[in-house]
mmCIF file of C-alpha atoms in Angstrom:
data_model
loop_
_atom_site.group_PDB
_atom_site.id
_atom_site.type_symbol
_atom_site.label_atom_id
_atom_site.label_comp_id
_atom_site.label_asym_id
_atom_site.label_seq_id
_atom_site.Cartn_x
_atom_site.Cartn_y
_atom_site.Cartn_z
ATOM 1 C CA MET A 1 32.394 8.015 11.324
ATOM 2 C CA SER A 2 35.414 5.702 11.525
ATOM 3 C CA SER A 3 37.723 6.217 10.379
ATOM 4 C CA ALA A 4 37.881 2.891 7.953
ATOM 5 C CA LEU A 5 36.886 3.350 4.445
ATOM 6 C CA LEU A 6 33.060 1.395 4.458
ATOM 7 C CA PRO A 7 32.179 -0.948 2.388
ATOM 8 C CA LYS A 8 31.642 0.228 -1.488
ATOM 9 C CA PRO A 9 27.586 0.047 -1.814
ATOM 10 C CA GLN A 10 26.045 -0.654 -5.241
ATOM 11 C CA MET A 11 26.435 1.626 -7.571
ATOM 12 C CA ARG A 12 24.790 0.053 -11.135
ATOM 13 C CA ARG A 13 21.973 -2.161 -12.323
ATOM 14 C CA LEU A 14 19.739 -0.945 -9.196
ATOM 15 C CA LEU A 15 16.992 -0.880 -11.615
ATOM 16 C CA ALA A 16 17.659 -4.363 -13.698
ATOM 17 C CA ARG A 17 17.579 -6.576 -9.959
ATOM 18 C CA ARG A 18 13.975 -4.293 -9.127
ATOM 19 C CA MET A 19 13.014 -5.565 -12.150
ATOM 20 C CA LYS A 20 14.219 -8.923 -12.515
ATOM 21 C CA PHE A 21 12.892 -9.291 -8.944
ATOM 22 C CA HIS A 22 9.231 -7.150 -9.589
ATOM 23 C CA LEU A 23 8.935 -9.777 -13.408
ATOM 24 C CA PHE A 24 9.235 -12.959 -11.618
ATOM 25 C CA GLY A 25 7.441 -12.193 -8.179
ATOM 26 C CA ALA A 26 4.274 -10.642 -11.062
ATOM 27 C CA PHE A 27 4.327 -13.657 -13.612
ATOM 28 C CA PHE A 28 4.243 -16.222 -10.290
ATOM 29 C CA VAL A 29 1.940 -14.584 -8.390
ATOM 30 C CA SER A 30 -0.475 -13.460 -11.083
ATOM 31 C CA VAL A 31 0.181 -17.682 -12.208
ATOM 32 C CA GLY A 32 -0.198 -18.899 -8.639
ATOM 33 C CA CYS A 33 -3.778 -16.609 -8.742
ATOM 34 C CA ALA A 34 -5.165 -18.224 -12.649
ATOM 35 C CA ALA A 35 -4.420 -21.907 -10.876
ATOM 36 C CA LEU A 36 -5.550 -21.496 -7.673
ATOM 37 C CA TYR A 37 -9.099 -20.505 -9.114
ATOM 38 C CA LYS A 38 -8.696 -23.503 -11.467
ATOM 39 C CA PHE A 39 -8.239 -25.868 -8.727
ATOM 40 C CA GLY A 40 -10.300 -24.486 -6.131
ATOM 41 C CA ILE A 41 -12.977 -23.126 -7.555
ATOM 42 C CA ALA A 42 -13.407 -24.325 -11.407
ATOM 43 C CA GLU A 43 -12.754 -27.242 -11.132
ATOM 44 C CA PRO A 44 -15.477 -28.055 -8.441
ATOM 45 C CA ARG A 45 -17.945 -27.219 -9.609
ATOM 46 C CA LYS A 46 -17.681 -28.054 -13.342
ATOM 47 C CA ARG A 47 -17.759 -32.130 -11.259
ATOM 48 C CA ALA A 48 -20.864 -30.961 -9.280
ATOM 49 C CA TYR A 49 -21.984 -30.258 -12.826
ATOM 50 C CA ALA A 50 -21.477 -33.635 -14.310
ATOM 51 C CA GLU A 51 -22.913 -35.818 -11.265
ATOM 52 C CA PHE A 52 -25.287 -33.707 -10.771
ATOM 53 C CA TYR A 53 -26.635 -33.823 -15.119
ATOM 54 C CA LYS A 54 -25.378 -37.689 -15.007
ATOM 55 C CA ASN A 55 -28.452 -39.475 -13.444
ATOM 56 C CA TYR A 56 -30.666 -36.132 -13.785
ATOM 57 C CA ASP A 57 -34.184 -37.568 -15.076
ATOM 58 C CA PRO A 58 -36.535 -34.137 -15.636
ATOM 59 C CA MET A 59 -39.370 -35.960 -15.840
ATOM 60 C CA LYS A 60 -39.337 -37.425 -12.561
ATOM 61 C CA ASP A 61 -37.962 -33.826 -11.489
ATOM 62 C CA PHE A 62 -41.272 -32.125 -12.448
ATOM 63 C CA GLU A 63 -42.920 -34.449 -11.428
ATOM 64 C CA ALA A 64 -41.813 -34.331 -7.548
ATOM 65 C CA MET A 65 -42.239 -30.063 -8.136
ATOM 66 C CA ARG A 66 -45.958 -30.826 -9.917
ATOM 67 C CA ALA A 67 -46.782 -32.532 -6.369
ATOM 68 C CA ALA A 68 -45.726 -29.667 -4.980
ATOM 69 C CA GLY A 69 -47.851 -27.929 -5.852
ATOM 70 C CA VAL A 70 -45.917 -24.848 -6.937
ATOM 71 C CA PHE A 71 -47.567 -25.201 -10.697
ATOM 72 C CA GLU A 72 -50.303 -23.017 -11.401
ATOM 73 C CA SER A 73 -51.080 -24.515 -14.839
ATOM 74 C CA ALA A 74 -50.195 -27.318 -14.057
ATOM 75 C CA PRO A 75 -51.889 -28.887 -10.791
ATOM 76 C CA PRO A 76 -51.192 -32.388 -8.521
ATOM 77 C CA LYS A 77 -52.556 -34.832 -9.401
ATOM 78 C CA MET B 1 36.532 8.146 -9.772
ATOM 79 C CA PHE B 2 36.600 5.221 -7.517
ATOM 80 C CA GLY B 3 40.039 3.300 -9.059
ATOM 81 C CA PHE B 4 42.088 4.722 -6.111
ATOM 82 C CA SER B 5 44.835 2.695 -4.718
ATOM 83 C CA SER B 6 46.602 5.327 -3.412
ATOM 84 C CA LYS B 7 46.047 6.211 0.616
ATOM 85 C CA LYS B 8 45.680 9.604 -0.712
ATOM 86 C CA GLY B 9 43.502 8.595 -2.994
ATOM 87 C CA GLN B 10 41.304 6.355 -0.617
ATOM 88 C CA LYS B 11 40.863 9.975 1.834
ATOM 89 C CA ILE B 12 39.517 12.482 -0.652
ATOM 90 C CA SER B 13 36.782 9.500 -2.085
ATOM 91 C CA SER B 14 36.200 9.037 1.101
ATOM 92 C CA LEU B 15 34.702 12.424 1.238
ATOM 93 C CA ALA B 16 33.472 12.295 -2.314
ATOM 94 C CA PHE B 17 31.202 8.237 -0.484
ATOM 95 C CA LEU B 18 28.432 10.898 1.813
ATOM 96 C CA PHE B 19 27.891 12.796 -1.353
ATOM 97 C CA TYR B 20 27.362 10.012 -3.948
ATOM 98 C CA ARG B 21 25.664 7.629 -1.565
ATOM 99 C CA ARG B 22 22.739 10.591 -2.146
ATOM 100 C CA VAL B 23 22.696 9.750 -6.105
ATOM 101 C CA GLU B 24 22.785 5.790 -5.308
ATOM 102 C CA ASN B 25 19.633 6.324 -3.109
ATOM 103 C CA SER B 26 17.762 8.438 -6.002
ATOM 104 C CA VAL B 27 17.045 5.755 -8.638
ATOM 105 C CA ILE B 28 14.664 3.395 -6.723
ATOM 106 C CA SER B 29 12.690 6.164 -5.338
ATOM 107 C CA LEU B 30 12.265 7.765 -8.861
ATOM 108 C CA LEU B 31 9.970 5.241 -9.604
ATOM 109 C CA TYR B 32 7.775 5.437 -6.828
ATOM 110 C CA VAL B 33 7.445 9.943 -7.778
ATOM 111 C CA GLN B 34 6.263 8.135 -10.920
ATOM 112 C CA CYS B 35 3.943 6.093 -9.415
ATOM 113 C CA LEU B 36 2.879 8.455 -7.221
ATOM 114 C CA HIS B 37 2.575 11.532 -9.628
ATOM 115 C CA LEU B 38 0.584 9.032 -11.852
ATOM 116 C CA THR B 39 -1.885 8.666 -9.295
ATOM 117 C CA LEU B 40 -2.102 12.544 -8.120
ATOM 118 C CA ALA B 41 -2.407 13.216 -11.423
ATOM 119 C CA TYR B 42 -5.561 10.626 -12.205
ATOM 120 C CA LEU B 43 -6.839 12.321 -8.646
ATOM 121 C CA LEU B 44 -6.628 15.771 -10.058
ATOM 122 C CA LEU B 45 -8.372 15.133 -13.320
ATOM 123 C CA PHE B 46 -11.266 13.132 -12.405
ATOM 124 C CA CYS B 47 -11.905 14.383 -8.724
ATOM 125 C CA PRO B 48 -10.814 18.471 -8.799
ATOM 126 C CA ASP B 49 -12.032 18.948 -5.073
ATOM 127 C CA ARG B 50 -9.484 20.918 -3.558
ATOM 128 C CA MET B 51 -9.133 19.835 -1.065
ATOM 129 C CA LEU B 52 -8.594 16.575 -2.029
ATOM 130 C CA ALA B 53 -5.451 17.532 -4.094
ATOM 131 C CA SER B 54 -4.368 19.174 -1.119
ATOM 132 C CA ARG B 55 -4.504 16.220 0.943
ATOM 133 C CA ALA B 56 -2.910 14.153 -1.781
ATOM 134 C CA PHE B 57 0.249 16.022 -2.241
ATOM 135 C CA SER B 58 0.683 16.211 1.290
ATOM 136 C CA LEU B 59 2.189 12.035 0.919
ATOM 137 C CA ILE B 60 5.492 14.502 -1.072
ATOM 138 C CA GLY B 61 5.549 17.660 1.918
ATOM 139 C CA LYS B 62 5.265 15.711 4.827
ATOM 140 C CA ARG B 63 9.063 16.593 6.518
ATOM 141 C CA ALA B 64 8.513 19.563 7.029
ATOM 142 C CA ILE B 65 8.709 19.452 11.048
ATOM 143 C CA SER B 66 11.704 17.505 10.882
ATOM 144 C CA THR B 67 14.126 20.597 9.577
ATOM 145 C CA SER B 68 13.788 22.580 12.365
ATOM 146 C CA ILE B 69 14.195 19.830 14.689
ATOM 147 C CA CYS B 70 17.844 19.134 12.803
ATOM 148 C CA VAL B 71 18.451 22.663 13.051
ATOM 149 C CA ARG B 72 18.862 22.393 16.931
ATOM 150 C CA ALA B 73 19.915 19.648 17.505
ATOM 151 C CA HIS B 74 23.302 21.047 14.750
ATOM 152 C CA GLY B 75 23.275 23.920 16.504
ATOM 153 C CA HIS B 76 23.488 25.516 12.387
ATOM 154 C CA ALA B 77 23.030 29.571 12.522
ATOM 155 C CA GLY B 78 21.085 29.794 9.189
ATOM 156 C CA VAL B 79 17.456 28.557 8.113
ATOM 157 C CA VAL B 80 16.141 29.160 4.799
ATOM 158 C CA LYS B 81 12.858 32.077 5.830
ATOM 159 C CA ALA B 82 9.830 31.579 4.305
ATOM 160 C CA GLU B 83 9.689 34.907 1.839
ATOM 161 C CA ASP B 84 12.200 33.567 -0.107
ATOM 162 C CA PHE B 85 9.219 30.617 -1.711
ATOM 163 C CA SER B 86 10.792 31.974 -4.900
ATOM 164 C CA LEU B 87 14.611 31.376 -4.843
ATOM 165 C CA PRO B 88 16.584 28.040 -5.392
ATOM 166 C CA ALA B 89 14.774 26.070 -2.504
ATOM 167 C CA TYR B 90 16.607 23.157 -0.435
ATOM 168 C CA VAL B 91 14.806 20.583 -0.017
ATOM 169 C CA ASP B 92 14.944 16.646 1.450
ATOM 170 C CA ARG B 93 13.641 14.572 -0.879
ATOM 171 C CA ARG B 94 15.290 10.910 -2.009
ATOM 172 C CA ASP B 95 15.164 11.560 -5.382
ATOM 173 C CA VAL B 96 17.026 14.632 -5.395
ATOM 174 C CA PRO B 97 19.633 13.796 -4.632
ATOM 175 C CA LEU B 98 21.938 17.128 -4.643
ATOM 176 C CA PRO B 99 19.038 19.838 -4.222
ATOM 177 C CA GLU B 100 19.631 23.434 -5.361
ATOM 178 C CA VAL B 101 21.130 24.895 -2.086
ATOM 179 C CA ALA B 102 23.354 23.906 0.360
ATOM 180 C CA PHE B 103 20.929 23.051 3.691
ATOM 181 C CA VAL B 104 23.225 26.947 5.070
ATOM 182 C CA ARG B 105 22.745 29.882 3.668
ATOM 183 C CA ASP B 106 24.875 31.733 6.515
ATOM 184 C CA LEU B 107 27.806 30.283 7.671
ATOM 185 C CA SER B 108 29.108 31.484 11.124
ATOM 186 C CA ALA B 109 33.045 32.753 11.369
ATOM 187 C CA GLN B 110 34.272 28.813 12.295
ATOM 188 C CA GLN B 111 32.185 27.444 9.293
ATOM 189 C CA LYS B 112 33.356 29.870 6.572
ATOM 190 C CA ALA B 113 36.519 29.103 7.764
ATOM 191 C CA LEU B 114 36.540 25.626 7.505
ATOM 192 C CA LYS B 115 35.034 26.257 3.623
ATOM 193 C CA GLU B 116 38.285 28.190 3.918
ATOM 194 C CA LYS B 117 39.706 24.772 4.886
ATOM 195 C CA GLU B 118 38.235 23.073 2.087
ATOM 196 C CA LYS B 119 39.823 24.976 -1.043
ATOM 197 C CA ALA B 120 42.498 23.220 -0.111
ATOM 198 C CA SER B 121 43.939 19.871 0.130
ATOM 199 C CA TRP B 122 40.842 17.562 1.848
ATOM 200 C CA THR B 123 43.811 14.823 2.542
ATOM 201 C CA ALA B 124 44.516 18.006 5.827
ATOM 202 C CA LEU B 125 40.322 17.558 7.162
ATOM 203 C CA SER B 126 39.663 15.629 10.077
ATOM 204 C CA VAL B 127 36.281 13.206 10.242
ATOM 205 C CA ASP B 128 34.584 16.148 12.113
ATOM 206 C CA GLU B 129 35.462 18.472 9.923
ATOM 207 C CA LYS B 130 34.270 16.538 7.137
ATOM 208 C CA VAL B 131 30.994 15.610 8.747
ATOM 209 C CA GLU B 132 30.617 19.446 9.250
ATOM 210 C CA LEU B 133 31.265 20.350 6.061
ATOM 211 C CA TYR B 134 28.672 17.261 5.588
ATOM 212 C CA ARG B 135 26.758 18.964 7.522
ATOM 213 C CA ILE B 136 26.237 22.170 6.480
ATOM 214 C CA LYS B 137 25.154 21.545 2.948
ATOM 215 C CA PHE B 138 22.805 18.748 3.703
ATOM 216 C CA ASN B 139 19.996 18.872 6.364
ATOM 217 C CA GLU B 140 19.505 15.062 7.012
ATOM 218 C CA SER B 141 21.322 11.983 5.063
ATOM 219 C CA TYR B 142 19.501 9.192 3.092
ATOM 220 C CA ALA B 143 19.024 6.746 6.573
ATOM 221 C CA GLU B 144 17.454 10.248 8.657
ATOM 222 C CA MET B 145 15.104 10.444 6.090
ATOM 223 C CA ASN B 146 14.260 7.683 5.037
ATOM 224 C CA LYS B 147 13.996 6.691 8.302
ATOM 225 C CA GLY B 148 9.980 5.278 8.668
ATOM 226 C CA THR B 149 7.944 7.119 11.719
ATOM 227 C CA ASN B 150 4.937 5.289 14.127
ATOM 228 C CA GLU B 151 2.647 7.244 12.363
ATOM 229 C CA TRP B 152 1.468 3.476 11.523
ATOM 230 C CA LYS B 153 0.418 3.035 15.205
ATOM 231 C CA THR B 154 -2.001 5.915 15.337
ATOM 232 C CA VAL B 155 -3.859 5.786 11.557
ATOM 233 C CA LEU B 156 -5.098 2.034 12.940
ATOM 234 C CA GLY B 157 -5.940 3.205 16.712
ATOM 235 C CA GLY B 158 -7.707 6.046 14.660
ATOM 236 C CA VAL B 159 -9.592 4.519 12.484
ATOM 237 C CA LEU B 160 -10.517 1.666 14.460
ATOM 238 C CA PHE B 161 -11.695 3.226 16.997
ATOM 239 C CA PHE B 162 -14.163 5.140 14.883
ATOM 240 C CA LEU B 163 -14.826 2.303 13.185
ATOM 241 C CA GLY B 164 -16.379 1.568 16.993
ATOM 242 C CA LEU B 165 -17.935 4.436 17.655
ATOM 243 C CA THR B 166 -19.876 4.326 14.910
ATOM 244 C CA GLY B 167 -20.662 0.201 16.221
ATOM 245 C CA LEU B 168 -21.950 2.581 19.021
ATOM 246 C CA ILE B 169 -24.438 4.690 17.177
ATOM 247 C CA LEU B 170 -25.864 1.793 15.088
ATOM 248 C CA ILE B 171 -26.769 -0.181 18.026
ATOM 249 C CA TRP B 172 -28.791 2.576 19.720
ATOM 250 C CA GLN B 173 -30.441 3.732 16.202
ATOM 251 C CA LYS B 174 -31.306 0.110 16.415
ATOM 252 C CA HIS B 175 -32.820 0.225 19.805
ATOM 253 C CA TYR B 176 -34.265 4.100 20.113
ATOM 254 C CA MET B 177 -34.954 4.491 16.967
ATOM 255 C CA TYR B 178 -35.858 2.045 14.194
ATOM 256 C CA GLY B 179 -39.729 0.017 14.211
ATOM 257 C CA PRO B 180 -40.272 -3.428 13.817
ATOM 258 C CA ILE B 181 -38.828 -5.759 10.777
ATOM 259 C CA PRO B 182 -41.038 -6.985 8.796
ATOM 260 C CA HIS B 183 -43.469 -10.217 9.040
ATOM 261 C CA THR B 184 -41.699 -12.039 6.120
ATOM 262 C CA PHE B 185 -38.763 -12.549 9.115
ATOM 263 C CA SER B 186 -40.362 -13.850 11.200
ATOM 264 C CA ASP B 187 -39.861 -17.872 11.462
ATOM 265 C CA GLU B 188 -42.729 -19.418 10.387
ATOM 266 C CA TRP B 189 -42.747 -17.539 7.338
ATOM 267 C CA LEU B 190 -39.329 -18.247 7.427
ATOM 268 C CA SER B 191 -39.205 -22.099 7.031
ATOM 269 C CA ALA B 192 -42.354 -22.031 5.208
ATOM 270 C CA GLN B 193 -40.492 -19.191 2.143
ATOM 271 C CA THR B 194 -37.351 -21.774 1.974
ATOM 272 C CA LYS B 195 -39.839 -25.704 1.849
ATOM 273 C CA ARG B 196 -41.351 -23.597 -1.238
ATOM 274 C CA MET B 197 -37.294 -22.832 -2.706
ATOM 275 C CA LEU B 198 -36.929 -26.461 -1.801
ATOM 276 C CA ASP B 199 -39.628 -26.755 -3.559
ATOM 277 C CA MET B 200 -39.489 -25.470 -6.511
ATOM 278 C CA ARG B 201 -35.864 -27.450 -6.662
ATOM 279 C CA ILE B 202 -34.087 -23.852 -6.389
ATOM 280 C CA ASN B 203 -30.612 -24.314 -7.283
ATOM 281 C CA PRO B 204 -29.619 -27.553 -7.153
ATOM 282 C CA VAL B 205 -26.195 -28.718 -8.166
ATOM 283 C CA GLU B 206 -25.164 -25.889 -6.019
ATOM 284 C CA GLY B 207 -26.793 -24.473 -3.582
ATOM 285 C CA ILE B 208 -29.889 -24.699 -1.081
ATOM 286 C CA SER B 209 -31.795 -27.298 -3.063
ATOM 287 C CA ALA B 210 -28.378 -29.425 -3.577
ATOM 288 C CA GLN B 211 -28.022 -29.521 0.295
ATOM 289 C CA TRP B 212 -31.230 -30.439 1.090
ATOM 290 C CA ASP B 213 -31.684 -34.627 1.275
ATOM 291 C CA PHE B 214 -35.701 -34.902 -0.545
ATOM 292 C CA ASP B 215 -35.812 -39.037 -0.130
ATOM 293 C CA LYS B 216 -34.860 -38.635 3.573
ATOM 294 C CA ASN B 217 -36.629 -35.460 4.228
ATOM 295 C CA GLU B 218 -33.812 -34.528 5.274
ATOM 296 C CA TRP B 219 -30.615 -31.647 5.600
ATOM 297 C CA LYS B 220 -27.880 -33.045 4.066
ATOM 298 C CA LYS B 221 -24.959 -34.043 6.904
#
């Protein structure tokens, strides 16, 4: 140990400082995760469904499936 | 206590500093201890297995080995004996800054003389004497106590080793033990199966039928 004084360490508000740091961190991490999910997964999925049903003709789809022979009660013509 | 401006006051506070640092570091560690205790309580409540409980408790008290090493290093005469378990004990813990007893119980003649000198004015103590007084009262400083180990390397190495060993066992099993896989995994069956899935328009929005181009009769690029 040197004879010179050490700098005085932080004595007070230790928990307050830690809590502030972690409150901000938790908030931004959770908001970030939510945003990532929304714009990475939810929005593309909504777009995919919108695109699919924009020009969807169910009867045409049915006839294609019937022609392939997958229906028991609706055999190919 | 830290408003001293005189030289005499500063020399007293340098001795007190050594002891105050222990208090400062304990506050944050209390939070960790809370979480640890909650986890332990949960484990003990829902997993009444005794082996699990003892393994969980070993998280707290794994510094028993370093006590004897430090004693050798500082050449202290006295060490807390095992049969005194019912008396207040010394403990090196982050959340217990000032343990119930001093570390050294049986002082040598030299240490006794130093303790007598401590009763007089502290300005007469040299730096080495102050450190000796600290080491009489405490085993490890907070810095020594909180020092990390290389244990994680051992743990990671052990984990990876056993994962590899398990892999070898699985390879042996597949080669020597298991019978043939079902005929529904053959290439012909799988392609017929996929064709039927596409005919039925399975998962047409985001799944397999969305990857197939029905006009060109091929997979989409």
